[in-house]
Coordinates of C-alpha atoms and ligand atoms in Angstrom, one line a residue:
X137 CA 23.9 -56.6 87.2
X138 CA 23.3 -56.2 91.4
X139 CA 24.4 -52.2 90.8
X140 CA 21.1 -51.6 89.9
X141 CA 19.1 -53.7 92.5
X142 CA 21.2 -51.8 95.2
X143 CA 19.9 -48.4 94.0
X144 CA 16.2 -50.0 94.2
X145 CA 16.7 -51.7 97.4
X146 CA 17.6 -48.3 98.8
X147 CA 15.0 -46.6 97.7
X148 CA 12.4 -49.2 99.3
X149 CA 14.0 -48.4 102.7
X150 CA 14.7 -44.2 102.3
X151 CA 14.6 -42.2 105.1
X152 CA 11.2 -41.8 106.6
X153 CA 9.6 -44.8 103.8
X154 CA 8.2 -48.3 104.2
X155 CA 6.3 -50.6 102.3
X156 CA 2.7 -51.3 101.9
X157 CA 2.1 -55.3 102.2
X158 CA -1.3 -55.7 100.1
X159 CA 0.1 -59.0 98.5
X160 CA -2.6 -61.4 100.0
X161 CA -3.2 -64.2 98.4
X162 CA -6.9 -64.9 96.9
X163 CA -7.9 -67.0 99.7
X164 CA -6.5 -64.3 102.6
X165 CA -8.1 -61.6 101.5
X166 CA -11.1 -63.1 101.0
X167 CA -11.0 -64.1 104.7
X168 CA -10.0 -60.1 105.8
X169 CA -13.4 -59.5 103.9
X170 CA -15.8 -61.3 105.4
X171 CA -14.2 -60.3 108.8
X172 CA -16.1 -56.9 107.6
X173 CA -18.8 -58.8 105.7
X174 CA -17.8 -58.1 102.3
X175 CA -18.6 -59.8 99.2
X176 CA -15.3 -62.4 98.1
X177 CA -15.4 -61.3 94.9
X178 CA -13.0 -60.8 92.1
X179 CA -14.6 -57.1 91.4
X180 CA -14.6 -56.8 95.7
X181 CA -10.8 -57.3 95.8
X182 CA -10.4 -54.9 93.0
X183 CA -12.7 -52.3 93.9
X184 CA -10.7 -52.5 97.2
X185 CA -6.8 -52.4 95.6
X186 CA -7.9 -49.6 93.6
X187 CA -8.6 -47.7 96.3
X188 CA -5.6 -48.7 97.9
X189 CA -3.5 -47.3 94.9
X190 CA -5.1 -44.5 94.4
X191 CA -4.9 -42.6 97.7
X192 CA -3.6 -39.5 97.0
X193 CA -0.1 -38.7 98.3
X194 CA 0.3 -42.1 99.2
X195 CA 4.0 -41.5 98.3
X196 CA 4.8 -39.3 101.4
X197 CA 5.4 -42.7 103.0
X198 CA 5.3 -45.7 101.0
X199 CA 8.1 -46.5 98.5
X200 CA 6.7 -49.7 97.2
X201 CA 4.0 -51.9 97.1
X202 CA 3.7 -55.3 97.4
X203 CA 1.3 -56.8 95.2
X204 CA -0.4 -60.4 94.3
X205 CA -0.1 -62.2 90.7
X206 CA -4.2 -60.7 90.5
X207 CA -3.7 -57.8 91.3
X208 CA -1.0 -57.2 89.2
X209 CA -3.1 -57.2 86.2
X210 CA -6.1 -55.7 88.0
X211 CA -7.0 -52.1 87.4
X212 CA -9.0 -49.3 88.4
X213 CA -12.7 -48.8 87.4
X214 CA -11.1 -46.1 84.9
X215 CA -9.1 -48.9 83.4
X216 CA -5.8 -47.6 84.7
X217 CA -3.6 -50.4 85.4
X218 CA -2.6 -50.7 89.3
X219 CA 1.1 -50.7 87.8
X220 CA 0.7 -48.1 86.0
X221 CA -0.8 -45.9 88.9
X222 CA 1.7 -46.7 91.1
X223 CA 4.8 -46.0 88.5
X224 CA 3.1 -42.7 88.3
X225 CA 3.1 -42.1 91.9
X226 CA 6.7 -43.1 92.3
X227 CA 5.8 -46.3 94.4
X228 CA 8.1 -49.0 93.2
X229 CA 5.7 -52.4 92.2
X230 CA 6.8 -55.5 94.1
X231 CA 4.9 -59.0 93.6
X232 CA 4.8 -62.0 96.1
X233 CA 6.3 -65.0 94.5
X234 CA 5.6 -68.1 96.7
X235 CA 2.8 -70.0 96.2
X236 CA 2.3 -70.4 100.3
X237 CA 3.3 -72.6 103.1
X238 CA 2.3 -76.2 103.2
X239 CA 2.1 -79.1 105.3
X240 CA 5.8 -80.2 106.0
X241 CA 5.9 -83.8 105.6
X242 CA 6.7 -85.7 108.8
X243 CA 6.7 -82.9 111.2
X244 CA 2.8 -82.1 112.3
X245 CA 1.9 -78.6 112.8
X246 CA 4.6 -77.3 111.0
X247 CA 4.7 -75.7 107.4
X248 CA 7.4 -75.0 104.4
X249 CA 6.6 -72.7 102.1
X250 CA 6.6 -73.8 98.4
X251 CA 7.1 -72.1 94.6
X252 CA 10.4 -73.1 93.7
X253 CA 9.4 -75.1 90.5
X254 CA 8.9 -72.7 87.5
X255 CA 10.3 -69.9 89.7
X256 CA 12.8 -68.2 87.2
X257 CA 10.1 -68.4 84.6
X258 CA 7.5 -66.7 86.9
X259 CA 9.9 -64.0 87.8
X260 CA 11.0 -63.3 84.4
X261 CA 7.4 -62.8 83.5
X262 CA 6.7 -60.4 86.6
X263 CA 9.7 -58.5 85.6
X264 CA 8.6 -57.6 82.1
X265 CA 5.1 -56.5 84.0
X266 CA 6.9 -53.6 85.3
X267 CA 7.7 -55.6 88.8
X268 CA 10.8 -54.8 90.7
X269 CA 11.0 -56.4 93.8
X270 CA 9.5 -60.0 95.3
X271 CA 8.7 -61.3 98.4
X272 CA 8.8 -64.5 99.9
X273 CA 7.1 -65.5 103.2
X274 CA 8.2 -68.6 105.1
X275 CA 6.5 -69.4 108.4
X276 CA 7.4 -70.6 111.9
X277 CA 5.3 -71.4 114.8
X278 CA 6.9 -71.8 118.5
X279 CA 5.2 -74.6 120.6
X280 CA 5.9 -77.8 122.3
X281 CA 9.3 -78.5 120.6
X282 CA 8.6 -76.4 117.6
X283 CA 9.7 -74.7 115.5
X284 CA 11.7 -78.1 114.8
X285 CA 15.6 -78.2 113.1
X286 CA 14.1 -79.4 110.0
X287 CA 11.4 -76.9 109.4
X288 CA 14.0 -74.1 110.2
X289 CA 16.6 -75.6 107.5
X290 CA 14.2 -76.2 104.9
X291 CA 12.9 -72.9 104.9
X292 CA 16.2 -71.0 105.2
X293 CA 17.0 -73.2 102.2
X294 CA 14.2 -71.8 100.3
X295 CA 14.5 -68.7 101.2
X296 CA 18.0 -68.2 99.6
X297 CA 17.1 -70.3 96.8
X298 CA 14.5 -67.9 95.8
X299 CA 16.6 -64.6 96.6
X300 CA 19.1 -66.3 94.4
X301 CA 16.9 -66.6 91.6
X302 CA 15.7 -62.9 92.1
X303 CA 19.2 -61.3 91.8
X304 CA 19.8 -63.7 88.8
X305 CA 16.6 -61.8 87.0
X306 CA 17.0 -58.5 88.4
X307 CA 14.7 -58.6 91.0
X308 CA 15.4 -57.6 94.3
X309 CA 14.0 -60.1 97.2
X310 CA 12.4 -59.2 100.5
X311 CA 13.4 -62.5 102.6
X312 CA 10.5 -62.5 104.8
X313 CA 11.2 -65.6 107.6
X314 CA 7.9 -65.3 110.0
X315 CA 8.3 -66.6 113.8
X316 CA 4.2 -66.4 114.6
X317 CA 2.8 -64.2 117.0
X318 CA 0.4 -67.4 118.5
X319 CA 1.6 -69.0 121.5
X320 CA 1.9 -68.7 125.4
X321 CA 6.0 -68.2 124.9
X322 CA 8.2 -65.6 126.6
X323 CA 10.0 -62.5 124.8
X324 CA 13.4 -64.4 125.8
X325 CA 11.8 -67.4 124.2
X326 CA 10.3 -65.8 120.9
X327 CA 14.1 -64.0 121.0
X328 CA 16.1 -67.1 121.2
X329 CA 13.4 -68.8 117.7
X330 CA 14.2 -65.7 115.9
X331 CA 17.9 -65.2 116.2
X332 CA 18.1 -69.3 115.4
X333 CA 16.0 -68.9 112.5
X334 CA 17.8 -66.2 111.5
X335 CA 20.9 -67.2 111.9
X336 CA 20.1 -70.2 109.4
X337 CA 18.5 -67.5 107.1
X338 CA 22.2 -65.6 106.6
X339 CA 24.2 -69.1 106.5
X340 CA 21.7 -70.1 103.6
X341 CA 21.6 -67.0 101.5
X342 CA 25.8 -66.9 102.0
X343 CA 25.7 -70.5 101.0
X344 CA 24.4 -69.5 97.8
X345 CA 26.0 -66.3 97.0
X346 CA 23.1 -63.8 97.9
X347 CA 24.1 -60.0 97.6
X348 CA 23.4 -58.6 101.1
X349 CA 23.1 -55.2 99.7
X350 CA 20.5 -56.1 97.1
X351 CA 18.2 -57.8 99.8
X352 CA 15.9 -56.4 102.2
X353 CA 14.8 -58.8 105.7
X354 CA 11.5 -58.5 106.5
X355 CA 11.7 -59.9 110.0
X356 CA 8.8 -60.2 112.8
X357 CA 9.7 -58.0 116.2
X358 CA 10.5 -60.0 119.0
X359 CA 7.4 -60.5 120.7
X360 CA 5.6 -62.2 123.9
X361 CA 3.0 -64.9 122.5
X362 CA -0.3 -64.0 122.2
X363 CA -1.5 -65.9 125.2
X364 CA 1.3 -65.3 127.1
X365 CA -0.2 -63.4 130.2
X366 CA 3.3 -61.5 131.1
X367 CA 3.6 -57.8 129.2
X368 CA 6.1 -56.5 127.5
X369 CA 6.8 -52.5 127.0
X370 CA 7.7 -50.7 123.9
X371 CA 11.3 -50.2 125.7
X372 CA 11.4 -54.5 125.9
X373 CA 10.4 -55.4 122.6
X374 CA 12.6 -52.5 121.2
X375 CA 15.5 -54.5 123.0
X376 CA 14.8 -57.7 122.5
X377 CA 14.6 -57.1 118.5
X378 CA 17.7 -55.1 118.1
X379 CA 19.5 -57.3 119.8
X380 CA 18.7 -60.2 118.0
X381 CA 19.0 -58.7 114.8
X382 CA 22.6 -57.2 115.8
X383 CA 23.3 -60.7 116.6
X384 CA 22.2 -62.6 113.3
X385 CA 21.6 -59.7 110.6
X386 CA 24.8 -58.5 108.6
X387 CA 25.9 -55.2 108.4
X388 CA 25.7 -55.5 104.5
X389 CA 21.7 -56.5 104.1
X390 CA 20.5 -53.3 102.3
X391 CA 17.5 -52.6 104.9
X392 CA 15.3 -53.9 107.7
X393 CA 11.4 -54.1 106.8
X394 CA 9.2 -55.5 110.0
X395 CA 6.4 -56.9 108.9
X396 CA 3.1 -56.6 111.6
X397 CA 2.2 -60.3 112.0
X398 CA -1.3 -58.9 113.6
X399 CA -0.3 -56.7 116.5
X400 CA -2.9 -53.7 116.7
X401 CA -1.9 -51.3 114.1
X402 CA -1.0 -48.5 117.0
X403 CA 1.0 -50.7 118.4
X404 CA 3.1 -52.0 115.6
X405 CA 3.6 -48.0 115.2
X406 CA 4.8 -47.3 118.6
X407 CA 7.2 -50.1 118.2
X408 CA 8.9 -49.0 114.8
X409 CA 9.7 -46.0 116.3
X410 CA 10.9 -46.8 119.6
X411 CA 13.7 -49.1 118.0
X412 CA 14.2 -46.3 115.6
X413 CA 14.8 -43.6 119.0
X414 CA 17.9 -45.8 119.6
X415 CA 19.8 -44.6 116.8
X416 CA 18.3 -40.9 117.8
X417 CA 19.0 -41.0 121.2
X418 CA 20.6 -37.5 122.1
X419 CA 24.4 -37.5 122.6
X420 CA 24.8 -41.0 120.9
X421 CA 28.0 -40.5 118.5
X422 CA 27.4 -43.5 116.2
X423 CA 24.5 -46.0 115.6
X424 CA 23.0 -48.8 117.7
X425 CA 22.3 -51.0 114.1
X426 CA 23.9 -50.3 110.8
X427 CA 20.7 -50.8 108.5
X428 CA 18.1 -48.9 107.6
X429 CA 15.1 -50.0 109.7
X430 CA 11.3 -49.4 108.5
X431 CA 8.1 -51.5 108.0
X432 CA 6.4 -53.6 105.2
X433 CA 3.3 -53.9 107.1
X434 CA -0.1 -55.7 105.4
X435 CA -2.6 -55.7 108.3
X436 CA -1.2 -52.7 110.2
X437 CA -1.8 -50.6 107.3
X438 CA -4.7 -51.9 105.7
X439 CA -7.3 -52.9 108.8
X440 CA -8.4 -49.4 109.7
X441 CA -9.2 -48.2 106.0
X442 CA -10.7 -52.2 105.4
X443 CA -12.7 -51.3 108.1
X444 CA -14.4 -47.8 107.1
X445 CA -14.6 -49.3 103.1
X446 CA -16.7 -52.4 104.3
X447 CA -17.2 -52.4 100.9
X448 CA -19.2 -49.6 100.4
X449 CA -17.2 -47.1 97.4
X450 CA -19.5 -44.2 98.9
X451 CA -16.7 -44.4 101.9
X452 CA -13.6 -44.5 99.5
X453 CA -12.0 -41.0 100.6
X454 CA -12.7 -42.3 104.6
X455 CA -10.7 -45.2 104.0
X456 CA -8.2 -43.7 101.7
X457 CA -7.7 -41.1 104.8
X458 CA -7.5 -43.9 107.3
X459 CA -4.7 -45.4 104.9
X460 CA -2.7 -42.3 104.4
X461 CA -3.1 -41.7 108.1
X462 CA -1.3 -44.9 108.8
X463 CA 1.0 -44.9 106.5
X464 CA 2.1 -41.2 107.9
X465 CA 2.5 -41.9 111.4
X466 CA 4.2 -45.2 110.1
X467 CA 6.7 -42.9 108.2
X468 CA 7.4 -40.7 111.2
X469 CA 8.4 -43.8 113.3
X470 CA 10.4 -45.3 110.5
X471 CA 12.6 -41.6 111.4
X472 CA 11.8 -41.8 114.8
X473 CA 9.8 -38.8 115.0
X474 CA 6.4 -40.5 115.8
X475 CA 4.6 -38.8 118.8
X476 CA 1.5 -40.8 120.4
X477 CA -0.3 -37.3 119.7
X478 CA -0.4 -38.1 116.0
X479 CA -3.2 -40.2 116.2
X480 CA -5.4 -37.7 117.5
X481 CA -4.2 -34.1 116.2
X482 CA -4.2 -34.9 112.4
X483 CA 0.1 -35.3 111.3
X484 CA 1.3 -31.7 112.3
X485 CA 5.0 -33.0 112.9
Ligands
13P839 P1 1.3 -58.3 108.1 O1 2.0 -56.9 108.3 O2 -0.2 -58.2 108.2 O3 1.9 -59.3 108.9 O4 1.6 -58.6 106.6 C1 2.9 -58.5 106.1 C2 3.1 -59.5 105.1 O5 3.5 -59.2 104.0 C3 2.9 -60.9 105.5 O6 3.5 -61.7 104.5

């Protein structure tokens, strides 16, 4: 039964592949629309997933998509169903499963994310769709005394009992636990959250008898807040991550995913690949960390293409470029071969 979920969990993190986050729920993307001024419409949101799908050799770099329960019976304006376009490709379908974060009662400001009830029957249901994977987002904001014990238990707690119920199915779950860019905090202090979040992430999924090797983390880097006036270099925030993920993460856990959490897409890029240069670092005889690290990036991705669409079809191929673009340079830092020049010169390696 988990034999088969490790060969797909592999695959979602092979050499030089990541994931492509377009998962938002209804209200999200309706909210990256109008950013751009586009019409939040049901036909907007598909005229924009299909041309998400269907950018040609998307595969060079993504292995899987992840999708939302609309999309996943949306199709193209030829009536191809988005799963079927993507099986074709070779782009393995995921589908987020939680039903988002919601106030958590007695602890203001904070959030647990819900879409346990009827779980098993939901997954069972996106499995005979032709879905494969599922991803759950739980999220955690540092402040004044937050994120608190209980919000951090809670939503370990979830988070297992959902990846649980994934392997049970045959699904393979992206645990995706989300310490929040927003804030004034320190790396050291966004470090210290994460690796205590994280920590309670791994005691919860062993607690309930997740397979490591049929699971892929989709952790946020260790960042600086937002307003936090002190900067941090690609060499810090490569440091501070690894560090706390060799210090919380298992050896077993089939793959590392970062998701973007809003950092400028060029950024996010630079990042990837400068954690990946650790385990490329000339003369090193065996690896800094044991997994297979990539990204499962939404915004990172998508923002430039969203951008050049503005929901205009005649600037499909533009966007679909931008997309591919992104995705390639994304790739070449998932194998630590991403050069700044990329961005400018086209993708000659
Ligand atoms: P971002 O990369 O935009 O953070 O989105 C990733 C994601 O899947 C959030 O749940």
């Amino acid at each position: 039964m988990i034999s088969p979920l490790i060969t797909i969990a592999q695959a979602l993190v092979a050499p030089g592949k990541g994931l492509l986050a377009m998962d938002e729920s209804v209200g999200t993307c309706n909210r990256r629309l109008a950013e751009f001024g586009i019409a939040q419409t049901e036909d907007a949101r598909r005229r924009y997933r299909a041309l998400l799908v269907t950018a040609p050799g998307l595969s060079e770099a993504i292995s899987g998509a992840i999708l939302f329960d609309e999309t996943l019976g949306q199709a193209t304006l030829d009536g191809l169903p988005f799963v079927d376009v993507l099986h074709e490709a070779g782009i393995v379908v995921g589908i987020k499963v939680d039903t988002g974060a919601k106030a958590l009662a007695g602890h203001p400001g904070e959030k647990v994310t819900e879409g346990l009830d009827g779980l098993r029957e939901r997954l069972a249901h996106y499995a005979s769709l032709g879905a494969r994977f599922a991803k759950w987002r739980a999220v955690l904001s540092i402040g004044d005394g937050l994120p608190s014990r209980a919000c951090i238990l809670v939503n370990a707690h979830a988070l297992a009992r959902y990846a649980a119920l994934c392997q049970e199915v045959g699904l393979v779950p992206i645990v995706e636990p989300e310490v929040l860019m927003e804030g004034e905090h320190t790396l050291a202090h966004c470090s210290d959250v994460s690796s205590e979040v994280l920590h309670q992430v791994f005691k919860q999924l062993h607690n309930q008898g997740v397979a490591l090797d049929a699971m892929i983390l989709k952790p946020n880097m260790v960042l600086p807040g937002l307003s936090s006036d002190v900067a941090a270099s690609l060499d810090d925030v490569a440091d501070a991550t690894l560090n706390c993920l060799l210090r919380t993460v298992p050896a077993a856990v089939a793959g590392v995913a970062f998701l973007s959490g809003g950092q400028p897409a060029v950024l996010a890029t630079a990042r990837l690949n400068a954690m990946q240069r650790r385990n490329h670092a000339s003369g090193s005889t065996s690896p800094v960390f044991p997994w297979p690290l990539s990204f499962s990036f939404g915004r990172a991705l998508q923002q430039p293409a969203l951008r050049l669409w503005a929901g205009n079809d005649a600037h499909r191929t533009l966007a679909q470029n931008a997309l591919l673009h992104r995705a390639r340079c994304n790739g070449a830092a998932a194998r630590g071969e991403y050069r700044a020049a990329m961005e400018t010169e086209g993708l000659s390696p």
